[in-house]
Tab-separated table of N, CA and C in Angstrom:
chain	number	residue	atom	x	y	z
A	7	MET	N	-102.874	-20.381	-60.269
A	7	MET	CA	-103.490	-19.083	-60.198
A	7	MET	C	-103.509	-18.602	-58.758
A	8	PHE	N	-103.308	-17.326	-58.599
A	8	PHE	CA	-103.504	-16.655	-57.322
A	8	PHE	C	-104.687	-15.705	-57.491
A	9	PHE	N	-105.629	-15.778	-56.576
A	9	PHE	CA	-106.824	-14.951	-56.631
A	9	PHE	C	-106.876	-14.015	-55.433
A	10	VAL	N	-107.382	-12.812	-55.627
A	10	VAL	CA	-107.647	-11.864	-54.551
A	10	VAL	C	-109.106	-11.455	-54.683
A	11	ASN	N	-109.908	-11.786	-53.677
A	11	ASN	CA	-111.347	-11.511	-53.707
A	11	ASN	C	-112.009	-12.060	-54.967
A	12	GLY	N	-111.562	-13.215	-55.410
A	12	GLY	CA	-112.155	-13.864	-56.568
A	12	GLY	C	-111.624	-13.387	-57.906
A	13	LEU	N	-110.736	-12.416	-57.926
A	13	LEU	CA	-110.158	-11.915	-59.171
A	13	LEU	C	-108.776	-12.519	-59.380
A	14	PRO	N	-108.506	-13.073	-60.556
A	14	PRO	CA	-107.188	-13.665	-60.809
A	14	PRO	C	-106.122	-12.581	-60.889
A	15	VAL	N	-105.055	-12.755	-60.121
A	15	VAL	CA	-103.993	-11.768	-60.062
A	15	VAL	C	-102.718	-12.286	-60.729
A	16	ALA	N	-102.394	-13.560	-60.542
A	16	ALA	CA	-101.140	-14.103	-61.060
A	16	ALA	C	-101.310	-15.563	-61.446
A	17	THR	N	-100.537	-15.974	-62.450
A	17	THR	CA	-100.437	-17.392	-62.795
A	17	THR	C	-99.025	-17.850	-62.434
A	18	VAL	N	-98.880	-19.130	-62.140
A	18	VAL	CA	-97.587	-19.669	-61.730
A	18	VAL	C	-97.365	-21.007	-62.417
A	19	GLU	N	-96.173	-21.182	-62.958
A	19	GLU	CA	-95.737	-22.458	-63.508
A	19	GLU	C	-94.665	-22.975	-62.558
A	20	LEU	N	-95.001	-23.960	-61.726
A	20	LEU	CA	-94.086	-24.490	-60.711
A	20	LEU	C	-93.323	-25.691	-61.242
A	21	LYS	N	-92.034	-25.705	-61.028
A	21	LYS	CA	-91.180	-26.822	-61.425
A	21	LYS	C	-90.284	-27.188	-60.267
A	22	THR	N	-89.877	-28.448	-60.216
A	22	THR	CA	-88.909	-28.901	-59.225
A	22	THR	C	-87.633	-29.288	-59.949
A	23	ASP	N	-86.502	-29.057	-59.346
A	23	ASP	CA	-85.222	-29.327	-59.992
A	23	ASP	C	-85.006	-30.811	-60.272
A	24	PHE	N	-85.763	-31.679	-59.643
A	24	PHE	CA	-85.607	-33.115	-59.872
A	24	PHE	C	-86.169	-33.537	-61.225
A	25	THR	N	-87.155	-32.820	-61.744
A	25	THR	CA	-87.786	-33.224	-62.996
A	25	THR	C	-87.642	-32.189	-64.103
A	26	GLN	N	-87.790	-30.909	-63.785
A	26	GLN	CA	-87.712	-29.853	-64.791
A	26	GLN	C	-87.061	-28.625	-64.180
A	27	SER	N	-86.607	-27.712	-65.045
A	27	SER	CA	-85.902	-26.523	-64.566
A	27	SER	C	-86.723	-25.264	-64.814
A	28	LEU	N	-86.187	-24.145	-64.374
A	28	LEU	CA	-86.833	-22.854	-64.611
A	28	LEU	C	-86.930	-22.567	-66.106
A	29	ASP	N	-85.887	-22.930	-66.858
A	29	ASP	CA	-85.911	-22.697	-68.303
A	29	ASP	C	-87.054	-23.449	-68.977
A	30	GLU	N	-87.353	-24.637	-68.511
A	30	GLU	CA	-88.475	-25.394	-69.076
A	30	GLU	C	-89.809	-24.744	-68.734
A	31	ALA	N	-89.927	-24.150	-67.563
A	31	ALA	CA	-91.143	-23.424	-67.195
A	31	ALA	C	-91.325	-22.202	-68.093
A	32	ILE	N	-90.229	-21.499	-68.368
A	32	ILE	CA	-90.289	-20.337	-69.253
A	32	ILE	C	-90.678	-20.758	-70.659
A	33	GLN	N	-90.098	-21.831	-71.155
A	33	GLN	CA	-90.441	-22.318	-72.486
A	33	GLN	C	-91.894	-22.773	-72.563
A	34	GLN	N	-92.392	-23.336	-71.488
A	34	GLN	CA	-93.788	-23.754	-71.468
A	34	GLN	C	-94.704	-22.536	-71.583
A	35	TYR	N	-94.380	-21.463	-70.892
A	35	TYR	CA	-95.156	-20.226	-71.034
A	35	TYR	C	-95.062	-19.698	-72.463
A	36	ARG	N	-93.877	-19.722	-73.048
A	36	ARG	CA	-93.690	-19.176	-74.397
A	36	ARG	C	-94.408	-19.992	-75.466
A	37	LYS	N	-94.414	-21.302	-75.317
A	37	LYS	CA	-94.940	-22.150	-76.389
A	37	LYS	C	-96.345	-22.681	-76.155
A	38	LYS	N	-96.728	-22.900	-74.892
A	38	LYS	CA	-98.011	-23.560	-74.638
A	38	LYS	C	-99.039	-22.684	-73.953
A	39	ARG	N	-98.667	-21.507	-73.488
A	39	ARG	CA	-99.607	-20.611	-72.816
A	39	ARG	C	-99.844	-19.402	-73.707
A	40	ASN	N	-100.512	-19.647	-74.816
A	40	ASN	CA	-100.749	-18.612	-75.807
A	40	ASN	C	-101.975	-17.784	-75.432
A	41	PRO	N	-101.847	-16.447	-75.347
A	41	PRO	CA	-103.011	-15.628	-75.013
A	41	PRO	C	-104.069	-15.599	-76.118
A	42	LEU	N	-103.699	-15.994	-77.334
A	42	LEU	CA	-104.666	-16.103	-78.426
A	42	LEU	C	-104.792	-17.557	-78.835
A	43	THR	N	-105.995	-18.112	-78.716
A	43	THR	CA	-106.254	-19.493	-79.078
A	43	THR	C	-107.316	-19.512	-80.171
A	44	ASN	N	-106.964	-20.046	-81.332
A	44	ASN	CA	-107.876	-20.085	-82.480
A	44	ASN	C	-108.411	-18.695	-82.814
A	45	GLY	N	-107.541	-17.683	-82.704
A	45	GLY	CA	-107.937	-16.322	-83.009
A	45	GLY	C	-108.759	-15.643	-81.931
A	46	ARG	N	-109.071	-16.348	-80.862
A	46	ARG	CA	-109.844	-15.776	-79.748
A	46	ARG	C	-108.927	-15.545	-78.567
A	47	ARG	N	-109.186	-14.489	-77.835
A	47	ARG	CA	-108.385	-14.124	-76.679
A	47	ARG	C	-108.689	-15.045	-75.496
A	48	GLU	N	-107.627	-15.529	-74.849
A	48	GLU	CA	-107.753	-16.301	-73.606
A	48	GLU	C	-107.742	-15.300	-72.465
A	49	PRO	N	-108.875	-15.056	-71.794
A	49	PRO	CA	-108.965	-13.967	-70.828
A	49	PRO	C	-107.961	-14.041	-69.679
A	50	LEU	N	-107.663	-15.210	-69.167
A	50	LEU	CA	-106.752	-15.296	-68.021
A	50	LEU	C	-105.321	-14.945	-68.385
A	51	LEU	N	-104.944	-15.122	-69.649
A	51	LEU	CA	-103.564	-14.906	-70.061
A	51	LEU	C	-103.354	-13.603	-70.816
A	52	SER	N	-104.409	-12.935	-71.217
A	52	SER	CA	-104.292	-11.721	-72.022
A	52	SER	C	-103.884	-10.528	-71.176
A	53	PHE	N	-103.018	-9.707	-71.742
A	53	PHE	CA	-102.516	-8.521	-71.041
A	53	PHE	C	-103.648	-7.523	-70.832
A	54	GLY	N	-103.766	-7.067	-69.593
A	54	GLY	CA	-104.750	-6.049	-69.276
A	54	GLY	C	-106.164	-6.547	-69.064
A	55	HIS	N	-106.380	-7.854	-69.119
A	55	HIS	CA	-107.732	-8.376	-68.956
A	55	HIS	C	-107.926	-9.137	-67.651
A	56	ARG	N	-106.977	-9.943	-67.248
A	56	ARG	CA	-107.128	-10.713	-66.006
A	56	ARG	C	-105.841	-10.699	-65.192
A	57	ALA	N	-105.051	-11.754	-65.321
A	57	ALA	CA	-103.843	-11.896	-64.496
A	57	ALA	C	-102.848	-10.774	-64.799
A	58	LEU	N	-102.284	-10.202	-63.746
A	58	LEU	CA	-101.349	-9.090	-63.892
A	58	LEU	C	-99.917	-9.547	-64.122
A	59	VAL	N	-99.579	-10.722	-63.612
A	59	VAL	CA	-98.208	-11.202	-63.700
A	59	VAL	C	-98.212	-12.720	-63.847
A	60	HIS	N	-97.177	-13.232	-64.506
A	60	HIS	CA	-97.013	-14.669	-64.722
A	60	HIS	C	-95.636	-15.052	-64.187
A	61	PHE	N	-95.599	-16.023	-63.287
A	61	PHE	CA	-94.359	-16.449	-62.646
A	61	PHE	C	-93.949	-17.827	-63.141
A	62	ALA	N	-92.637	-18.002	-63.370
A	62	ALA	CA	-92.018	-19.303	-63.597
A	62	ALA	C	-91.122	-19.537	-62.391
A	63	VAL	N	-91.337	-20.645	-61.664
A	63	VAL	CA	-90.661	-20.853	-60.386
A	63	VAL	C	-90.092	-22.263	-60.310
A	64	SER	N	-88.823	-22.353	-59.890
A	64	SER	CA	-88.223	-23.654	-59.582
A	64	SER	C	-87.825	-23.635	-58.110
A	65	ASN	N	-87.060	-24.630	-57.677
A	65	ASN	CA	-86.687	-24.711	-56.260
A	65	ASN	C	-85.916	-23.484	-55.788
A	66	ASP	N	-84.982	-22.986	-56.597
A	66	ASP	CA	-84.106	-21.901	-56.167
A	66	ASP	C	-84.274	-20.607	-56.952
A	67	LEU	N	-84.935	-20.658	-58.096
A	67	LEU	CA	-85.019	-19.494	-58.966
A	67	LEU	C	-86.463	-19.133	-59.276
A	68	ALA	N	-86.666	-17.868	-59.615
A	68	ALA	CA	-87.986	-17.404	-60.034
A	68	ALA	C	-87.808	-16.329	-61.098
A	69	ALA	N	-88.757	-16.280	-62.034
A	69	ALA	CA	-88.769	-15.267	-63.076
A	69	ALA	C	-90.207	-14.823	-63.269
A	70	MET	N	-90.379	-13.593	-63.801
A	70	MET	CA	-91.734	-13.076	-63.976
A	70	MET	C	-91.844	-12.270	-65.263
A	71	THR	N	-93.066	-12.211	-65.781
A	71	THR	CA	-93.382	-11.372	-66.926
A	71	THR	C	-94.792	-10.836	-66.756
A	72	THR	N	-95.060	-9.722	-67.366
A	72	THR	CA	-96.406	-9.156	-67.288
A	72	THR	C	-97.195	-9.369	-68.572
A	73	ARG	N	-96.503	-9.693	-69.660
A	73	ARG	CA	-97.190	-9.846	-70.938
A	73	ARG	C	-96.692	-11.103	-71.648
A	74	LEU	N	-97.605	-12.009	-71.985
A	74	LEU	CA	-97.258	-13.199	-72.748
A	74	LEU	C	-97.409	-12.884	-74.232
A	75	GLU	N	-96.306	-13.021	-74.979
A	75	GLU	CA	-96.299	-12.727	-76.412
A	75	GLU	C	-95.664	-13.864	-77.205
A	76	GLY	N	-95.935	-15.092	-76.824
A	76	GLY	CA	-95.364	-16.237	-77.530
A	76	GLY	C	-93.851	-16.268	-77.383
A	77	GLU	N	-93.141	-16.475	-78.492
A	77	GLU	CA	-91.682	-16.570	-78.469
A	77	GLU	C	-91.016	-15.265	-78.066
A	78	LYS	N	-91.678	-14.130	-78.210
A	78	LYS	CA	-91.103	-12.831	-77.863
A	78	LYS	C	-91.249	-12.496	-76.376
A	79	THR	N	-91.859	-13.372	-75.594
A	79	THR	CA	-92.065	-13.113	-74.173
A	79	THR	C	-90.722	-12.975	-73.466
A	80	HIS	N	-90.572	-11.905	-72.709
A	80	HIS	CA	-89.326	-11.639	-71.984
A	80	HIS	C	-89.579	-11.793	-70.480
A	81	PHE	N	-88.823	-12.655	-69.833
A	81	PHE	CA	-88.932	-12.881	-68.391
A	81	PHE	C	-87.828	-12.136	-67.662
A	82	LEU	N	-88.167	-11.541	-66.543
A	82	LEU	CA	-87.211	-10.861	-65.683
A	82	LEU	C	-86.932	-11.715	-64.447
A	83	PRO	N	-85.702	-11.686	-63.923
A	83	PRO	CA	-85.421	-12.449	-62.699
A	83	PRO	C	-86.217	-11.901	-61.522
A	84	PHE	N	-86.698	-12.792	-60.700
A	84	PHE	CA	-87.474	-12.422	-59.521
A	84	PHE	C	-86.929	-13.187	-58.327
A	85	ASN	N	-85.601	-13.216	-58.218
A	85	ASN	CA	-84.922	-14.008	-57.192
A	85	ASN	C	-84.689	-13.179	-55.941
A	86	THR	N	-84.743	-13.831	-54.806
A	86	THR	CA	-84.442	-13.166	-53.542
A	86	THR	C	-83.142	-13.681	-52.947
A	87	GLY	N	-82.501	-14.621	-53.586
A	87	GLY	CA	-81.261	-15.186	-53.085
A	87	GLY	C	-81.536	-16.396	-52.202
A	88	PHE	N	-80.479	-16.935	-51.623
A	88	PHE	CA	-80.616	-18.129	-50.801
A	88	PHE	C	-80.805	-17.754	-49.359
């Protein structure tokens, strides 16, 4: 989590190329970071309630999304190059 003045702004799933890849970070967001848990909203992950952006980051690549929707979650590249 990244906080600004105590307010959560972004979540980050960090991976290293030695153990996991960017694709595994994206899949973890899609399958294990569900904004609805047992029919109740998870405030940190819900769109428009807390975190504004969710990042999946590996050693060389980064991707971001603003809305977690399970398997339908779409990540955009957030790379700056080498």
